[in-house]
PDB file of C-alpha atoms and ligand atoms in Angstrom:
ATOM      1  CA  MET A   1     -15.776   4.507  -5.682  1.00 76.00           C
ATOM      2  CA  LYS A   2     -13.421   5.862  -3.416  1.00 81.00           C
ATOM      3  CA  PRO A   3      -9.703   5.387  -3.478  1.00 92.00           C
ATOM      4  CA  LEU A   4      -8.799   2.633  -1.226  1.00 97.00           C
ATOM      5  CA  ILE A   5      -4.928   2.941  -1.587  1.00 97.00           C
ATOM      6  CA  GLU A   6      -3.387   5.527  -3.620  1.00 98.00           C
ATOM      7  CA  LEU A   7       0.697   5.557  -3.923  1.00 98.00           C
ATOM      8  CA  HIS A   8       1.769   8.805  -5.310  1.00 98.00           C
ATOM      9  CA  ASN A   9       5.445   8.881  -6.709  1.00 98.00           C
ATOM     10  CA  VAL A  10       6.758   6.217  -4.324  1.00 98.00           C
ATOM     11  CA  HIS A  11      10.315   5.628  -4.076  1.00 98.00           C
ATOM     12  CA  LYS A  12      11.761   2.421  -2.138  1.00 98.00           C
ATOM     13  CA  ASN A  13      15.753   1.997  -1.721  1.00 97.00           C
ATOM     14  CA  TYR A  14      17.225  -0.628   0.171  1.00 96.00           C
ATOM     15  CA  VAL A  15      20.465   0.070   1.573  1.00 93.00           C
ATOM     16  CA  MET A  16      23.176  -2.739   1.317  1.00 90.00           C
ATOM     17  CA  GLY A  17      26.012  -1.752   3.026  1.00 92.00           C
ATOM     18  CA  LYS A  18      27.649   0.395   0.628  1.00 93.00           C
ATOM     19  CA  SER A  19      25.056   0.437  -2.727  1.00 95.00           C
ATOM     20  CA  ILE A  20      21.833   1.092  -2.781  1.00 95.00           C
ATOM     21  CA  VAL A  21      18.701  -0.729  -4.405  1.00 96.00           C
ATOM     22  CA  ARG A  22      16.471   1.234  -6.002  1.00 97.00           C
ATOM     23  CA  ALA A  23      13.352  -1.166  -6.074  1.00 98.00           C
ATOM     24  CA  LEU A  24      10.864   1.605  -7.008  1.00 98.00           C
ATOM     25  CA  ARG A  25      11.481   4.481  -8.868  1.00 98.00           C
ATOM     26  CA  GLY A  26       8.428   6.517  -8.969  1.00 98.00           C
ATOM     27  CA  LEU A  27       5.514   4.211  -9.063  1.00 98.00           C
ATOM     28  CA  SER A  28       2.207   5.670  -8.554  1.00 98.00           C
ATOM     29  CA  LEU A  29      -1.213   3.974  -8.756  1.00 97.00           C
ATOM     30  CA  LYS A  30      -4.604   3.620  -7.202  1.00 97.00           C
ATOM     31  CA  ILE A  31      -6.639   0.678  -6.106  1.00 98.00           C
ATOM     32  CA  THR A  32     -10.287   1.403  -5.661  1.00 97.00           C
ATOM     33  CA  GLU A  33     -12.897  -0.340  -3.215  1.00 96.00           C
ATOM     34  CA  ASP A  34     -13.925  -3.969  -4.394  1.00 95.00           C
ATOM     35  CA  GLU A  35     -11.368  -3.798  -7.328  1.00 97.00           C
ATOM     36  CA  PHE A  36      -9.578  -7.427  -8.015  1.00 98.00           C
ATOM     37  CA  VAL A  37      -6.059  -6.138  -9.249  1.00 98.00           C
ATOM     38  CA  ALA A  38      -3.290  -7.877 -11.077  1.00 97.00           C
ATOM     39  CA  MET A  39       0.207  -6.935 -10.592  1.00 97.00           C
ATOM     40  CA  VAL A  40       2.693  -8.473 -13.366  1.00 97.00           C
ATOM     41  CA  GLY A  41       6.150  -8.059 -13.810  1.00 96.00           C
ATOM     42  CA  ALA A  42       9.149  -9.815 -14.429  1.00 96.00           C
ATOM     43  CA  SER A  43      11.524 -10.557 -11.428  1.00 95.00           C
ATOM     44  CA  GLY A  44      12.964  -8.172  -9.555  1.00 95.00           C
ATOM     45  CA  SER A  45      10.451  -5.510 -10.925  1.00 97.00           C
ATOM     46  CA  GLY A  46       8.945  -4.706  -7.597  1.00 97.00           C
ATOM     47  CA  LYS A  47       6.155  -6.050  -6.872  1.00 97.00           C
ATOM     48  CA  SER A  48       6.469  -7.468  -3.682  1.00 96.00           C
ATOM     49  CA  THR A  49       7.717  -4.039  -2.288  1.00 97.00           C
ATOM     50  CA  ALA A  50       4.859  -2.225  -3.847  1.00 97.00           C
ATOM     51  CA  MET A  51       2.805  -4.510  -1.599  1.00 97.00           C
ATOM     52  CA  HIS A  52       4.777  -4.471   1.255  1.00 96.00           C
ATOM     53  CA  LEU A  53       4.055  -0.749   1.028  1.00 97.00           C
ATOM     54  CA  MET A  54       0.113  -0.678   0.091  1.00 97.00           C
ATOM     55  CA  GLY A  55      -0.120  -2.959   3.042  1.00 96.00           C
ATOM     56  CA  CYS A  56       1.651  -0.804   5.522  1.00 95.00           C
ATOM     57  CA  LEU A  57       3.955  -3.045   6.014  1.00 94.00           C
ATOM     58  CA  ASP A  58       6.843  -1.026   5.256  1.00 94.00           C
ATOM     59  CA  THR A  59       7.158   2.834   4.590  1.00 95.00           C
ATOM     60  CA  PRO A  60       8.403   4.594   1.635  1.00 97.00           C
ATOM     61  CA  SER A  61      11.811   6.469   0.943  1.00 97.00           C
ATOM     62  CA  HIS A  62      10.232   9.179  -0.849  1.00 97.00           C
ATOM     63  CA  GLY A  63       6.490   9.659  -2.081  1.00 98.00           C
ATOM     64  CA  LYS A  64       3.063   9.316  -0.342  1.00 98.00           C
ATOM     65  CA  VAL A  65       1.242   5.952   0.395  1.00 98.00           C
ATOM     66  CA  ILE A  66      -2.259   6.884   1.205  1.00 98.00           C
ATOM     67  CA  PHE A  67      -4.640   4.498   2.997  1.00 97.00           C
ATOM     68  CA  GLU A  68      -7.946   5.077   3.388  1.00 96.00           C
ATOM     69  CA  GLY A  69      -7.522   8.947   2.987  1.00 96.00           C
ATOM     70  CA  LYS A  70      -4.634   8.998   5.636  1.00 96.00           C
ATOM     71  CA  ASP A  71      -0.855   9.363   4.810  1.00 97.00           C
ATOM     72  CA  ILE A  72       0.866   6.562   6.435  1.00 96.00           C
ATOM     73  CA  LEU A  73       3.883   8.419   7.248  1.00 96.00           C
ATOM     74  CA  ASN A  74       1.419  10.745   9.780  1.00 97.00           C
ATOM     75  CA  LEU A  75       0.118   7.458  11.607  1.00 96.00           C
ATOM     76  CA  SER A  76       2.071   5.799  14.956  1.00 96.00           C
ATOM     77  CA  SER A  77       2.858   2.347  15.220  1.00 94.00           C
ATOM     78  CA  ASN A  78      -0.040   1.697  17.189  1.00 94.00           C
ATOM     79  CA  GLU A  79      -2.255   3.136  14.606  1.00 95.00           C
ATOM     80  CA  LEU A  80      -0.645   1.040  11.684  1.00 95.00           C
ATOM     81  CA  ALA A  81      -0.298  -2.184  13.529  1.00 93.00           C
ATOM     82  CA  THR A  82      -4.187  -1.606  14.188  1.00 94.00           C
ATOM     83  CA  ILE A  83      -5.019  -1.164   9.993  1.00 95.00           C
ATOM     84  CA  ARG A  84      -3.359  -3.987   9.677  1.00 95.00           C
ATOM     85  CA  ARG A  85      -5.094  -6.242  12.004  1.00 93.00           C
ATOM     86  CA  GLU A  86      -8.022  -4.890  11.566  1.00 93.00           C
ATOM     87  CA  ARG A  87      -8.234  -3.831   7.723  1.00 96.00           C
ATOM     88  CA  ILE A  88      -5.874  -5.413   5.595  1.00 97.00           C
ATOM     89  CA  GLY A  89      -5.056  -9.649   4.966  1.00 96.00           C
ATOM     90  CA  PHE A  90      -1.635 -10.686   3.276  1.00 95.00           C
ATOM     91  CA  VAL A  91      -0.391 -13.628   1.929  1.00 93.00           C
ATOM     92  CA  PHE A  92       3.588 -13.511   1.946  1.00 90.00           C
ATOM     93  CA  GLN A  93       5.052 -14.669  -1.206  1.00 85.00           C
ATOM     94  CA  THR A  94       6.602 -17.307   1.491  1.00 86.00           C
ATOM     95  CA  PHE A  95       3.930 -17.622   3.381  1.00 88.00           C
ATOM     96  CA  ASN A  96       5.335 -17.111   6.961  1.00 92.00           C
ATOM     97  CA  LEU A  97       3.783 -19.463   8.684  1.00 94.00           C
ATOM     98  CA  MET A  98       4.220 -20.508  12.378  1.00 95.00           C
ATOM     99  CA  ASN A  99       5.918 -24.487  11.786  1.00 95.00           C
ATOM    100  CA  THR A 100       5.530 -25.327  15.424  1.00 95.00           C
ATOM    101  CA  MET A 101       1.469 -24.419  15.047  1.00 96.00           C
ATOM    102  CA  SER A 102      -1.172 -26.520  13.692  1.00 97.00           C
ATOM    103  CA  ALA A 103      -2.861 -25.660  10.057  1.00 97.00           C
ATOM    104  CA  LEU A 104      -5.903 -24.494  12.348  1.00 97.00           C
ATOM    105  CA  ASP A 105      -3.930 -22.237  14.845  1.00 97.00           C
ATOM    106  CA  ASN A 106      -1.676 -20.759  12.435  1.00 97.00           C
ATOM    107  CA  VAL A 107      -4.931 -19.438  10.277  1.00 97.00           C
ATOM    108  CA  LEU A 108      -6.140 -17.838  14.229  1.00 97.00           C
ATOM    109  CA  LEU A 109      -3.047 -16.340  14.925  1.00 95.00           C
ATOM    110  CA  PRO A 110      -4.075 -12.877  13.806  1.00 94.00           C
ATOM    111  CA  THR A 111      -7.129 -12.806  16.172  1.00 95.00           C
ATOM    112  CA  VAL A 112      -4.874 -13.585  19.384  1.00 90.00           C
ATOM    113  CA  PHE A 113      -5.191  -9.783  20.032  1.00 85.00           C
ATOM    114  CA  LYS A 114      -9.180  -9.807  19.283  1.00 88.00           C
ATOM    115  CA  ASN A 115     -11.021  -8.877  22.001  1.00 88.00           C
ATOM    116  CA  ASP A 116     -14.774  -9.619  20.651  1.00 92.00           C
ATOM    117  CA  ASP A 117     -17.703 -12.376  20.871  1.00 93.00           C
ATOM    118  CA  VAL A 118     -16.771 -13.610  17.426  1.00 95.00           C
ATOM    119  CA  ASN A 119     -16.439 -17.206  16.954  1.00 96.00           C
ATOM    120  CA  TYR A 120     -13.106 -17.323  15.627  1.00 97.00           C
ATOM    121  CA  GLU A 121     -12.614 -21.015  15.623  1.00 97.00           C
ATOM    122  CA  LYS A 122     -15.341 -21.920  13.876  1.00 98.00           C
ATOM    123  CA  ARG A 123     -14.520 -19.194  11.360  1.00 97.00           C
ATOM    124  CA  ALA A 124     -11.059 -20.928  10.740  1.00 98.00           C
ATOM    125  CA  ARG A 125     -12.626 -23.725  10.197  1.00 98.00           C
ATOM    126  CA  ASP A 126     -14.902 -22.563   7.273  1.00 97.00           C
ATOM    127  CA  LEU A 127     -12.063 -20.724   5.831  1.00 96.00           C
ATOM    128  CA  LEU A 128     -10.116 -23.989   5.991  1.00 97.00           C
ATOM    129  CA  LYS A 129     -12.525 -26.008   4.551  1.00 95.00           C
ATOM    130  CA  GLU A 130     -13.377 -23.272   1.851  1.00 92.00           C
ATOM    131  CA  VAL A 131      -9.862 -23.496   0.485  1.00 91.00           C
ATOM    132  CA  GLY A 132      -9.955 -27.722   0.814  1.00 91.00           C
ATOM    133  CA  LEU A 133      -7.997 -28.227   3.915  1.00 95.00           C
ATOM    134  CA  SER A 134     -10.634 -29.490   6.124  1.00 96.00           C
ATOM    135  CA  HIS A 135      -8.586 -33.126   6.646  1.00 97.00           C
ATOM    136  CA  ARG A 136      -5.237 -30.961   7.327  1.00 97.00           C
ATOM    137  CA  ILE A 137      -6.115 -28.991  10.233  1.00 97.00           C
ATOM    138  CA  ALA A 138      -4.269 -30.700  12.969  1.00 97.00           C
ATOM    139  CA  HIS A 139      -1.092 -30.597  10.941  1.00 97.00           C
ATOM    140  CA  LYS A 140       1.732 -28.116  10.914  1.00 97.00           C
ATOM    141  CA  PRO A 141       3.573 -26.521   7.684  1.00 95.00           C
ATOM    142  CA  SER A 142       6.698 -29.302   7.876  1.00 95.00           C
ATOM    143  CA  GLU A 143       3.597 -31.543   7.245  1.00 96.00           C
ATOM    144  CA  LEU A 144       1.992 -29.905   4.475  1.00 94.00           C
ATOM    145  CA  SER A 145       2.733 -29.675   0.670  1.00 90.00           C
ATOM    146  CA  GLY A 146       3.994 -26.250  -0.739  1.00 87.00           C
ATOM    147  CA  GLY A 147       0.198 -25.997  -2.416  1.00 87.00           C
ATOM    148  CA  GLU A 148      -1.065 -26.564   1.291  1.00 91.00           C
ATOM    149  CA  ARG A 149       0.799 -24.077   2.484  1.00 93.00           C
ATOM    150  CA  GLN A 150      -0.417 -21.683   0.686  1.00 91.00           C
ATOM    151  CA  ARG A 151      -3.962 -22.218   1.053  1.00 92.00           C
ATOM    152  CA  ILE A 152      -3.428 -21.858   5.045  1.00 95.00           C
ATOM    153  CA  ALA A 153      -2.156 -18.521   4.124  1.00 95.00           C
ATOM    154  CA  ILE A 154      -4.733 -17.339   2.112  1.00 94.00           C
ATOM    155  CA  ALA A 155      -7.257 -18.696   5.045  1.00 96.00           C
ATOM    156  CA  ARG A 156      -5.365 -16.823   7.386  1.00 97.00           C
ATOM    157  CA  SER A 157      -5.300 -13.976   5.528  1.00 96.00           C
ATOM    158  CA  LEU A 158      -9.400 -13.790   5.771  1.00 96.00           C
ATOM    159  CA  ILE A 159      -9.773 -14.532   9.076  1.00 97.00           C
ATOM    160  CA  ASN A 160     -10.333 -10.719  10.375  1.00 96.00           C
ATOM    161  CA  ASP A 161     -12.437  -9.950   7.680  1.00 95.00           C
ATOM    162  CA  PRO A 162     -10.442  -7.394   6.109  1.00 97.00           C
ATOM    163  CA  GLU A 163     -10.997  -4.926   3.391  1.00 97.00           C
ATOM    164  CA  VAL A 164      -8.284  -5.937   1.335  1.00 98.00           C
ATOM    165  CA  VAL A 165      -6.550  -9.205   0.649  1.00 97.00           C
ATOM    166  CA  PHE A 166      -2.741  -8.701  -0.666  1.00 97.00           C
ATOM    167  CA  ALA A 167      -1.735 -11.867  -2.263  1.00 96.00           C
ATOM    168  CA  ASP A 168       1.415 -12.190  -3.424  1.00 95.00           C
ATOM    169  CA  GLU A 169       1.791 -14.991  -5.723  1.00 93.00           C
ATOM    170  CA  PRO A 170      -1.266 -17.114  -3.848  1.00 91.00           C
ATOM    171  CA  THR A 171      -1.071 -19.598  -6.892  1.00 90.00           C
ATOM    172  CA  GLY A 172       2.632 -19.884  -7.353  1.00 87.00           C
ATOM    173  CA  ASN A 173       3.415 -23.139  -5.937  1.00 82.00           C
ATOM    174  CA  LEU A 174       0.007 -24.747  -7.224  1.00 85.00           C
ATOM    175  CA  ASP A 175      -0.591 -27.393  -9.579  1.00 87.00           C
ATOM    176  CA  SER A 176      -3.100 -25.470 -12.321  1.00 87.00           C
ATOM    177  CA  VAL A 177      -6.159 -27.371 -11.120  1.00 87.00           C
ATOM    178  CA  THR A 178      -5.070 -26.187  -7.706  1.00 84.00           C
ATOM    179  CA  GLY A 179      -4.413 -22.597  -9.131  1.00 87.00           C
ATOM    180  CA  ARG A 180      -7.542 -22.971 -10.623  1.00 88.00           C
ATOM    181  CA  LYS A 181      -9.421 -23.497  -7.414  1.00 85.00           C
ATOM    182  CA  VAL A 182      -7.498 -20.728  -5.389  1.00 87.00           C
ATOM    183  CA  MET A 183      -8.443 -17.871  -8.324  1.00 91.00           C
ATOM    184  CA  ASN A 184     -11.808 -18.621  -7.967  1.00 91.00           C
ATOM    185  CA  PHE A 185     -12.384 -18.931  -4.022  1.00 90.00           C
ATOM    186  CA  LEU A 186     -10.370 -15.336  -4.429  1.00 94.00           C
ATOM    187  CA  LYS A 187     -12.557 -14.280  -6.948  1.00 95.00           C
ATOM    188  CA  ARG A 188     -15.722 -15.227  -4.704  1.00 94.00           C
ATOM    189  CA  VAL A 189     -14.080 -13.351  -1.774  1.00 94.00           C
ATOM    190  CA  ASN A 190     -14.450 -10.451  -4.242  1.00 97.00           C
ATOM    191  CA  LYS A 191     -17.832 -10.318  -5.830  1.00 96.00           C
ATOM    192  CA  VAL A 192     -19.755 -12.256  -2.853  1.00 94.00           C
ATOM    193  CA  ARG A 193     -17.737 -10.707   0.430  1.00 93.00           C
ATOM    194  CA  LYS A 194     -17.195  -7.357  -1.541  1.00 95.00           C
ATOM    195  CA  LYS A 195     -13.443  -7.768  -0.734  1.00 96.00           C
ATOM    196  CA  THR A 196     -10.752  -5.605  -2.401  1.00 97.00           C
ATOM    197  CA  ILE A 197      -8.212  -8.001  -3.615  1.00 98.00           C
ATOM    198  CA  VAL A 198      -5.084  -7.257  -5.131  1.00 98.00           C
ATOM    199  CA  ILE A 199      -2.266 -10.123  -6.124  1.00 97.00           C
ATOM    200  CA  VAL A 200       0.621 -10.960  -7.963  1.00 96.00           C
ATOM    201  CA  THR A 201       0.747 -13.341 -10.714  1.00 93.00           C
ATOM    202  CA  HIS A 202       3.095 -14.402 -13.046  1.00 90.00           C
ATOM    203  CA  ASP A 203       0.383 -16.124 -14.883  1.00 90.00           C
ATOM    204  CA  LEU A 204      -0.745 -13.796 -17.292  1.00 91.00           C
ATOM    205  CA  GLU A 205      -4.079 -16.289 -17.804  1.00 90.00           C
ATOM    206  CA  LEU A 206      -4.976 -15.938 -14.236  1.00 91.00           C
ATOM    207  CA  ALA A 207      -4.057 -11.992 -14.492  1.00 94.00           C
ATOM    208  CA  LYS A 208      -6.574 -11.424 -17.256  1.00 94.00           C
ATOM    209  CA  GLU A 209      -9.350 -12.404 -15.069  1.00 93.00           C
ATOM    210  CA  ALA A 210      -8.497  -9.252 -12.684  1.00 96.00           C
ATOM    211  CA  ASP A 211     -10.841  -6.229 -13.247  1.00 96.00           C
ATOM    212  CA  ARG A 212      -7.089  -4.588 -14.095  1.00 97.00           C
ATOM    213  CA  ILE A 213      -3.909  -5.225 -14.411  1.00 98.00           C
ATOM    214  CA  ILE A 214      -0.931  -3.259 -13.230  1.00 98.00           C
ATOM    215  CA  LYS A 215       2.532  -3.665 -14.994  1.00 97.00           C
ATOM    216  CA  LEU A 216       5.744  -3.079 -13.331  1.00 98.00           C
ATOM    217  CA  LYS A 217       9.035  -2.843 -15.016  1.00 97.00           C
ATOM    218  CA  ASP A 218      12.209  -1.831 -12.779  1.00 97.00           C
ATOM    219  CA  GLY A 219      10.205  -0.300 -10.145  1.00 97.00           C
ATOM    220  CA  VAL A 220       7.617   2.276 -11.951  1.00 97.00           C
ATOM    221  CA  ARG A 221       4.562   1.113 -14.239  1.00 96.00           C
ATOM    222  CA  LEU A 222       4.926  -0.043 -17.821  1.00 91.00           C
TER     223      LEU A 222
HETATM  224  N1  ATP B   1      15.006  -6.398   1.705  1.00 93.22           N
HETATM  225  C1  ATP B   1      15.291  -6.026   0.979  1.00 93.22           C
HETATM  226  N2  ATP B   1      16.816  -5.802   0.879  1.00 93.22           N
HETATM  227  C2  ATP B   1      17.458  -5.246  -0.172  1.00 93.22           C
HETATM  228  N3  ATP B   1      17.339  -5.511  -1.700  1.00 93.22           N
HETATM  229  C3  ATP B   1      16.078  -5.861  -1.754  1.00 93.22           C
HETATM  230  C4  ATP B   1      15.236  -6.171  -0.677  1.00 93.22           C
HETATM  231  N4  ATP B   1      13.873  -6.597  -1.263  1.00 93.22           N
HETATM  232  C5  ATP B   1      14.052  -6.697  -2.298  1.00 93.22           C
HETATM  233  N5  ATP B   1      14.487  -6.007  -2.623  1.00 93.22           N
HETATM  234  C6  ATP B   1      15.417  -5.815  -4.179  1.00 93.22           C
HETATM  235  O1  ATP B   1      14.675  -4.711  -4.748  1.00 93.22           O
HETATM  236  C7  ATP B   1      14.095  -5.409  -5.928  1.00 93.22           C
HETATM  237  C8  ATP B   1      12.474  -5.482  -6.132  1.00 93.22           C
HETATM  238  O2  ATP B   1      12.288  -7.116  -5.252  1.00 93.22           O
HETATM  239  P1  ATP B   1      11.138  -7.260  -5.242  1.00 93.22           P
HETATM  240  O3  ATP B   1      11.103  -8.382  -4.350  1.00 93.22           O
HETATM  241  O4  ATP B   1       9.651  -6.320  -4.721  1.00 93.22           O
HETATM  242  O5  ATP B   1      10.253  -7.528  -6.724  1.00 93.22           O
HETATM  243  P2  ATP B   1       9.288  -8.746  -7.394  1.00 93.22           P
HETATM  244  O6  ATP B   1       9.016  -8.117  -8.272  1.00 93.22           O
HETATM  245  O7  ATP B   1       8.808  -9.034  -6.108  1.00 93.22           O
HETATM  246  O8  ATP B   1      10.566  -9.992  -7.933  1.00 93.22           O
HETATM  247  P3  ATP B   1       9.803 -11.773  -7.859  1.00 93.22           P
HETATM  248  O9  ATP B   1       8.629 -11.612  -8.898  1.00 93.22           O
HETATM  249  O10 ATP B   1      11.122 -12.436  -7.855  1.00 93.22           O
HETATM  250  O11 ATP B   1       9.209 -12.118  -6.699  1.00 93.22           O
HETATM  251  C9  ATP B   1      15.053  -6.644  -6.028  1.00 93.22           C
HETATM  252  O12 ATP B   1      16.254  -6.075  -6.678  1.00 93.22           O
HETATM  253  C10 ATP B   1      15.834  -7.001  -5.196  1.00 93.22           C
HETATM  254  O13 ATP B   1      16.458  -7.490  -5.305  1.00 93.22           O
HETATM  255 MG1   MG B   2       8.125 -10.904  -5.243  1.00 93.22          MG
END
């Protein structure tokens, strides 16, 4: 199996005025194509930071991030934007939905720069149906519950048919029944559509269902 993403001795420092937060302190890992990986660790252990780097949303302070064999530091901002758009789906811990747009338009947002003959509106409607939100497509995020917003973010992450989906706490705001449905949906996306899935979760029961668990502590692997 091909490695999709590799982190080699990655450090990430956030500079806060005169102090430095060392969010990652030498993290190394590999994610293989078609894997379902769960990342776990205490709050502040660096899970979101690691995901942002794996998803080419940020660059390391030291060390290497390799996406599909390419060191992301050697890519131009255009090349990175293309990878993010074509290869990666991202579900943010805070959803990052557009408040003035409907659920349907939020799911369609990553397709605005696409220039092909895929019927994205149909795909968006199908995805919203798969996450149980057919009856909410015209609602704006402010007219939806936290769990519904989370499921819109999950539908949006799949609209461009990415190779890998990074989902930061995709069940964090859901009751256990809805959380279970979302987990089953992500497992189907992994097994049936052959997508690589990396989730962050605090729920150890859900984490156990992944192919593999990566544990973080203080910015390194436990
Ligand atoms: N943009 C930022 N600027 C400064 N410090 C940051 C920034 N983002 C994260 N940090 C700090 O880096 C550390 C790791 O943060 P990160 O968000 O990766 O943790 P996490 O494991 O995702 O936590 P949680 O489970 O609470 O979401 C924390 O101490 C956090 O305060
Ligand atoms: Mg986080």
